Every structure is written in C-alpha cells, then in structure tokens.
Amino acid sequence: MLWGSLLADGETVARYWSHVLRRGADACWWWTGGLSDTAHGTFRALSLPGKTRRGTVPAHLFGYRLAHGPDSIPAGMVVRHRCDEPPCQNPAHWLLGTRGDNNRDAASRRRLVGHALADVRGAIGRARAVQAAIAAADPDRLDEAIAAALAAGNPTGAHQDSLF
Ligand SMILES: [Zn+2]
C-alpha cells in the first residue's frame, strides 16, 4: 500500500479524524466509523494511482503512520493497543510489537476478570456497544455513557486494569 500518498492526501486525513472521538490524553479515543471483524476501525481512503476504486484502510495502521511517519512500522511488526481496545485511536495507547507478543499478552489477560478481553460480548460486540452509546449520549455525559457501555460486558462489575 502506498502509505505516503494516503498520508499526504488531505481529504483522507480529514476523513480519518472525522471518525475519531478525541478525548483526554489518557482516555481511549474511540473510532466511530466502520469496524472489521476484529473490532479494528476501517475507512475508505482515496483512489490510489492505477486503482479504480477506493481501498479500505485499517484505521490504527493509518493513525500510527500519521503520528510517526509512513515507514514507522517495520516488516514483521504489528501495532498493539496497550488498552486492549482495538478501535482505540489514541497514539499514546499504541506500541509496536510482534504478533507473538500480542498473542502471549492476550492469552494472559483474557482470563482477568473485568478486563476488556474478558468482555462477554467479544471484541466486536464491545466496540459496537461503545459506538451506540456515543451516538445516543448526551454530549455532557459522554464519559459516563462510555463507561456504562464498557461495564455492561463484564457482569461481575470488576474494573479493568491496564497491563502497562
Ligand atoms: Zn485506548
């Protein structure tokens, strides 16, 4: 994929940000656009040279490169979410790692009561619940609406810990 062209295209960058709910420095920045089966954000980017239709771009891979440069993800590396929320677009919640790191951490954290990875709705159900809560929320009570949508997936009511 021609990341340099995508990142230099103002319309594509604007479309990316139009789907990001930017919040405080420590909060998750929820993706409000399309979602993949794995609950990662996706969006349509500009037509690349030689292509007749727009391509679908994973939002976190676009956003990581937007923050760190087009060549910032070495071959074999993946962008991981410290917060374990795949739709999250807060650059402070991303770090590079290997797929092995990712799988190992997920396996250990999935068993933690109250953790994002233990959500009974699965990652995609959790992401859709947050999007629905954002869409329906009183703008002055957004944090409460998101917190309630997250808590609903962990019926035990335990709070979520971040590993990092
Ligand atoms: Zn996050």
PDB file of C-alpha atoms and ligand atoms in Angstrom:
ATOM      1  CA  MET A   1       0.000   0.000   0.000  1.00  0.00           C
ATOM      2  CA  LEU A   2       1.231   3.487  -0.853  1.00  0.00           C
ATOM      3  CA  TRP A   3       1.100   4.960   2.635  1.00  0.00           C
ATOM      4  CA  GLY A   4       2.955   8.126   1.651  1.00  0.00           C
ATOM      5  CA  SER A   5       0.221   9.040  -0.858  1.00  0.00           C
ATOM      6  CA  LEU A   6      -2.539   8.317   1.630  1.00  0.00           C
ATOM      7  CA  LEU A   7      -0.925  10.314   4.429  1.00  0.00           C
ATOM      8  CA  ALA A   8      -0.342  13.290   2.105  1.00  0.00           C
ATOM      9  CA  ASP A   9      -3.967  13.354   0.960  1.00  0.00           C
ATOM     10  CA  GLY A  10      -5.826  15.989   2.968  1.00  0.00           C
ATOM     11  CA  GLU A  11      -9.235  14.505   2.249  1.00  0.00           C
ATOM     12  CA  THR A  12      -8.165  11.082   3.525  1.00  0.00           C
ATOM     13  CA  VAL A  13      -6.630  12.572   6.674  1.00  0.00           C
ATOM     14  CA  ALA A  14      -9.793  14.618   7.289  1.00  0.00           C
ATOM     15  CA  ARG A  15     -11.968  11.540   6.800  1.00  0.00           C
ATOM     16  CA  TYR A  16      -9.826   9.630   9.306  1.00  0.00           C
ATOM     17  CA  TRP A  17     -10.211  12.318  12.002  1.00  0.00           C
ATOM     18  CA  SER A  18     -13.935  12.672  11.318  1.00  0.00           C
ATOM     19  CA  HIS A  19     -14.333   9.141  12.732  1.00  0.00           C
ATOM     20  CA  VAL A  20     -12.208   9.650  15.865  1.00  0.00           C
ATOM     21  CA  LEU A  21     -13.731  10.778  19.158  1.00  0.00           C
ATOM     22  CA  ARG A  22     -10.722  12.667  20.534  1.00  0.00           C
ATOM     23  CA  ARG A  23     -10.752  12.900  24.312  1.00  0.00           C
ATOM     24  CA  GLY A  24      -8.260  13.424  27.127  1.00  0.00           C
ATOM     25  CA  ALA A  25      -4.600  12.432  26.801  1.00  0.00           C
ATOM     26  CA  ASP A  26      -5.085   9.247  28.840  1.00  0.00           C
ATOM     27  CA  ALA A  27      -8.516   8.243  27.549  1.00  0.00           C
ATOM     28  CA  CYS A  28      -9.287   5.898  24.702  1.00  0.00           C
ATOM     29  CA  TRP A  29     -10.118   7.788  21.505  1.00  0.00           C
ATOM     30  CA  TRP A  30     -12.973   5.707  20.159  1.00  0.00           C
ATOM     31  CA  TRP A  31     -13.414   5.033  16.461  1.00  0.00           C
ATOM     32  CA  THR A  32     -16.943   5.909  15.332  1.00  0.00           C
ATOM     33  CA  GLY A  33     -16.684   4.628  11.739  1.00  0.00           C
ATOM     34  CA  GLY A  34     -16.695   1.144  10.219  1.00  0.00           C
ATOM     35  CA  LEU A  35     -15.340  -1.858  12.136  1.00  0.00           C
ATOM     36  CA  SER A  36     -13.586  -5.023  10.987  1.00  0.00           C
ATOM     37  CA  ASP A  37     -14.475  -8.472  12.342  1.00  0.00           C
ATOM     38  CA  THR A  38     -11.681  -7.989  14.883  1.00  0.00           C
ATOM     39  CA  ALA A  39     -13.182  -4.635  16.015  1.00  0.00           C
ATOM     40  CA  HIS A  40     -10.432  -2.546  14.444  1.00  0.00           C
ATOM     41  CA  GLY A  41     -11.566   0.670  12.765  1.00  0.00           C
ATOM     42  CA  THR A  42     -11.680   0.777   8.966  1.00  0.00           C
ATOM     43  CA  PHE A  43     -12.365   3.542   6.477  1.00  0.00           C
ATOM     44  CA  ARG A  44     -12.312   4.236   2.767  1.00  0.00           C
ATOM     45  CA  ALA A  45      -9.233   6.071   1.537  1.00  0.00           C
ATOM     46  CA  LEU A  46      -8.547   7.893  -1.698  1.00  0.00           C
ATOM     47  CA  SER A  47      -8.217   6.079  -5.001  1.00  0.00           C
ATOM     48  CA  LEU A  48      -4.575   5.193  -5.403  1.00  0.00           C
ATOM     49  CA  PRO A  49      -2.839   5.644  -8.765  1.00  0.00           C
ATOM     50  CA  GLY A  50      -3.762   2.756 -11.037  1.00  0.00           C
ATOM     51  CA  LYS A  51      -6.682   1.679  -8.850  1.00  0.00           C
ATOM     52  CA  THR A  52     -10.237   2.155  -9.949  1.00  0.00           C
ATOM     53  CA  ARG A  53     -11.871   2.021  -6.559  1.00  0.00           C
ATOM     54  CA  ARG A  54     -11.184   3.251  -3.091  1.00  0.00           C
ATOM     55  CA  GLY A  55      -9.373   0.922  -0.743  1.00  0.00           C
ATOM     56  CA  THR A  56     -10.331   0.068   2.818  1.00  0.00           C
ATOM     57  CA  VAL A  57      -7.636   1.073   5.281  1.00  0.00           C
ATOM     58  CA  PRO A  58      -7.235  -0.183   8.883  1.00  0.00           C
ATOM     59  CA  ALA A  59      -7.659   2.977  10.961  1.00  0.00           C
ATOM     60  CA  HIS A  60      -5.000   2.227  13.609  1.00  0.00           C
ATOM     61  CA  LEU A  61      -2.361   1.490  10.953  1.00  0.00           C
ATOM     62  CA  PHE A  62      -3.182   4.764   9.216  1.00  0.00           C
ATOM     63  CA  GLY A  63      -3.213   6.669  12.505  1.00  0.00           C
ATOM     64  CA  TYR A  64       0.083   5.162  13.699  1.00  0.00           C
ATOM     65  CA  ARG A  65       1.791   6.234  10.473  1.00  0.00           C
ATOM     66  CA  LEU A  66       0.128   9.640  10.666  1.00  0.00           C
ATOM     67  CA  ALA A  67       1.717  10.061  14.116  1.00  0.00           C
ATOM     68  CA  HIS A  68       5.130   8.510  13.411  1.00  0.00           C
ATOM     69  CA  GLY A  69       5.706   8.599   9.619  1.00  0.00           C
ATOM     70  CA  PRO A  70       4.932   6.375   6.605  1.00  0.00           C
ATOM     71  CA  ASP A  71       7.815   3.946   7.280  1.00  0.00           C
ATOM     72  CA  SER A  72       7.342   3.686  11.037  1.00  0.00           C
ATOM     73  CA  ILE A  73       6.081   0.081  11.089  1.00  0.00           C
ATOM     74  CA  PRO A  74       8.951  -2.296  10.217  1.00  0.00           C
ATOM     75  CA  ALA A  75       8.184  -5.511   8.349  1.00  0.00           C
ATOM     76  CA  GLY A  76       7.017  -8.209  10.726  1.00  0.00           C
ATOM     77  CA  MET A  77       5.850  -5.769  13.391  1.00  0.00           C
ATOM     78  CA  VAL A  78       2.284  -5.027  14.401  1.00  0.00           C
ATOM     79  CA  VAL A  79       0.686  -2.037  16.140  1.00  0.00           C
ATOM     80  CA  ARG A  80      -0.546  -3.157  19.539  1.00  0.00           C
ATOM     81  CA  HIS A  81      -3.042  -1.492  21.860  1.00  0.00           C
ATOM     82  CA  ARG A  82      -1.868  -1.053  25.469  1.00  0.00           C
ATOM     83  CA  CYS A  83      -5.530  -0.531  26.371  1.00  0.00           C
ATOM     84  CA  ASP A  84      -6.654  -3.740  24.596  1.00  0.00           C
ATOM     85  CA  GLU A  85      -9.390  -1.777  22.829  1.00  0.00           C
ATOM     86  CA  PRO A  86      -8.918  -2.474  19.076  1.00  0.00           C
ATOM     87  CA  PRO A  87     -10.943   0.576  17.910  1.00  0.00           C
ATOM     88  CA  CYS A  88      -8.874   2.997  20.038  1.00  0.00           C
ATOM     89  CA  GLN A  89      -7.038   5.736  18.084  1.00  0.00           C
ATOM     90  CA  ASN A  90      -5.110   7.426  20.907  1.00  0.00           C
ATOM     91  CA  PRO A  91      -1.455   7.392  19.716  1.00  0.00           C
ATOM     92  CA  ALA A  92      -0.351   7.181  23.370  1.00  0.00           C
ATOM     93  CA  HIS A  93      -2.107   3.795  23.625  1.00  0.00           C
ATOM     94  CA  TRP A  94      -0.194   2.202  20.739  1.00  0.00           C
ATOM     95  CA  LEU A  95       3.106   0.416  20.727  1.00  0.00           C
ATOM     96  CA  LEU A  96       4.933  -1.713  18.211  1.00  0.00           C
ATOM     97  CA  GLY A  97       5.433  -5.377  18.889  1.00  0.00           C
ATOM     98  CA  THR A  98       5.442  -8.771  17.279  1.00  0.00           C
ATOM     99  CA  ARG A  99       2.409 -10.892  16.655  1.00  0.00           C
ATOM    100  CA  GLY A 100       3.857 -13.284  19.247  1.00  0.00           C
ATOM    101  CA  ASP A 101       3.928 -10.533  21.887  1.00  0.00           C
ATOM    102  CA  ASN A 102       0.341  -9.759  21.065  1.00  0.00           C
ATOM    103  CA  ASN A 103      -0.886 -13.338  21.280  1.00  0.00           C
ATOM    104  CA  ARG A 104       1.015 -14.012  24.512  1.00  0.00           C
ATOM    105  CA  ASP A 105      -0.365 -10.923  26.242  1.00  0.00           C
ATOM    106  CA  ALA A 106      -3.884 -11.550  25.018  1.00  0.00           C
ATOM    107  CA  ALA A 107      -3.818 -15.126  26.305  1.00  0.00           C
ATOM    108  CA  SER A 108      -2.758 -13.997  29.794  1.00  0.00           C
ATOM    109  CA  ARG A 109      -5.118 -11.036  30.026  1.00  0.00           C
ATOM    110  CA  ARG A 110      -8.202 -12.728  28.623  1.00  0.00           C
ATOM    111  CA  ARG A 111      -8.532 -14.529  31.946  1.00  0.00           C
ATOM    112  CA  LEU A 112      -8.501 -11.372  34.066  1.00  0.00           C
ATOM    113  CA  VAL A 113     -11.919 -10.676  35.483  1.00  0.00           C
ATOM    114  CA  GLY A 114     -13.284  -7.382  34.276  1.00  0.00           C
ATOM    115  CA  HIS A 115     -10.688  -6.981  31.549  1.00  0.00           C
ATOM    116  CA  ALA A 116     -11.543  -5.773  28.017  1.00  0.00           C
ATOM    117  CA  LEU A 117     -10.507  -9.155  26.625  1.00  0.00           C
ATOM    118  CA  ALA A 118     -12.913 -10.907  29.008  1.00  0.00           C
ATOM    119  CA  ASP A 119     -15.928  -8.976  27.678  1.00  0.00           C
ATOM    120  CA  VAL A 120     -18.772 -11.472  27.234  1.00  0.00           C
ATOM    121  CA  ARG A 121     -19.825  -9.706  24.016  1.00  0.00           C
ATOM    122  CA  GLY A 122     -16.467 -10.288  22.327  1.00  0.00           C
ATOM    123  CA  ALA A 123     -14.336  -7.501  20.866  1.00  0.00           C
ATOM    124  CA  ILE A 124     -16.769  -6.592  18.101  1.00  0.00           C
ATOM    125  CA  GLY A 125     -19.821  -6.591  20.387  1.00  0.00           C
ATOM    126  CA  ARG A 126     -17.954  -4.371  22.855  1.00  0.00           C
ATOM    127  CA  ALA A 127     -16.882  -1.943  20.109  1.00  0.00           C
ATOM    128  CA  ARG A 128     -20.422  -1.725  18.704  1.00  0.00           C
ATOM    129  CA  ALA A 129     -21.868  -1.123  22.179  1.00  0.00           C
ATOM    130  CA  VAL A 130     -19.465   1.785  22.727  1.00  0.00           C
ATOM    131  CA  GLN A 131     -20.328   3.274  19.327  1.00  0.00           C
ATOM    132  CA  ALA A 132     -24.059   3.010  20.088  1.00  0.00           C
ATOM    133  CA  ALA A 133     -23.518   4.641  23.486  1.00  0.00           C
ATOM    134  CA  ILE A 134     -21.560   7.520  21.930  1.00  0.00           C
ATOM    135  CA  ALA A 135     -24.249   8.059  19.284  1.00  0.00           C
ATOM    136  CA  ALA A 136     -27.031   8.138  21.888  1.00  0.00           C
ATOM    137  CA  ALA A 137     -25.243  10.010  24.670  1.00  0.00           C
ATOM    138  CA  ASP A 138     -25.883  13.495  25.968  1.00  0.00           C
ATOM    139  CA  PRO A 139     -22.596  15.240  24.967  1.00  0.00           C
ATOM    140  CA  ASP A 140     -22.157  16.434  28.557  1.00  0.00           C
ATOM    141  CA  ARG A 141     -22.328  12.861  29.859  1.00  0.00           C
ATOM    142  CA  LEU A 142     -20.213  11.090  27.263  1.00  0.00           C
ATOM    143  CA  ASP A 143     -17.692   9.644  29.723  1.00  0.00           C
ATOM    144  CA  GLU A 144     -20.458   8.107  31.837  1.00  0.00           C
ATOM    145  CA  ALA A 145     -22.187   6.662  28.759  1.00  0.00           C
ATOM    146  CA  ILE A 146     -18.952   5.060  27.534  1.00  0.00           C
ATOM    147  CA  ALA A 147     -18.107   3.718  30.993  1.00  0.00           C
ATOM    148  CA  ALA A 148     -21.568   2.157  31.268  1.00  0.00           C
ATOM    149  CA  ALA A 149     -21.277   0.568  27.807  1.00  0.00           C
ATOM    150  CA  LEU A 150     -17.894  -0.938  28.763  1.00  0.00           C
ATOM    151  CA  ALA A 151     -19.084  -2.165  32.159  1.00  0.00           C
ATOM    152  CA  ALA A 152     -22.086  -3.931  30.603  1.00  0.00           C
ATOM    153  CA  GLY A 153     -19.747  -6.518  29.061  1.00  0.00           C
ATOM    154  CA  ASN A 154     -18.359  -7.553  32.448  1.00  0.00           C
ATOM    155  CA  PRO A 155     -21.363  -8.588  34.508  1.00  0.00           C
ATOM    156  CA  THR A 156     -19.229  -9.162  37.617  1.00  0.00           C
ATOM    157  CA  GLY A 157     -18.690  -5.410  37.731  1.00  0.00           C
ATOM    158  CA  ALA A 158     -14.958  -5.648  38.295  1.00  0.00           C
ATOM    159  CA  HIS A 159     -12.882  -2.775  36.984  1.00  0.00           C
ATOM    160  CA  GLN A 160     -10.416  -3.003  34.138  1.00  0.00           C
ATOM    161  CA  ASP A 161      -6.663  -2.908  34.689  1.00  0.00           C
ATOM    162  CA  SER A 162      -4.173  -1.958  32.040  1.00  0.00           C
ATOM    163  CA  LEU A 163      -1.065  -4.125  31.939  1.00  0.00           C
ATOM    164  CA  PHE A 164       1.336  -1.320  31.020  1.00  0.00           C
TER     165      PHE A 164
HETATM  166 ZN    ZN B   1      -7.066   3.177  24.197  1.00  0.00          ZN
END
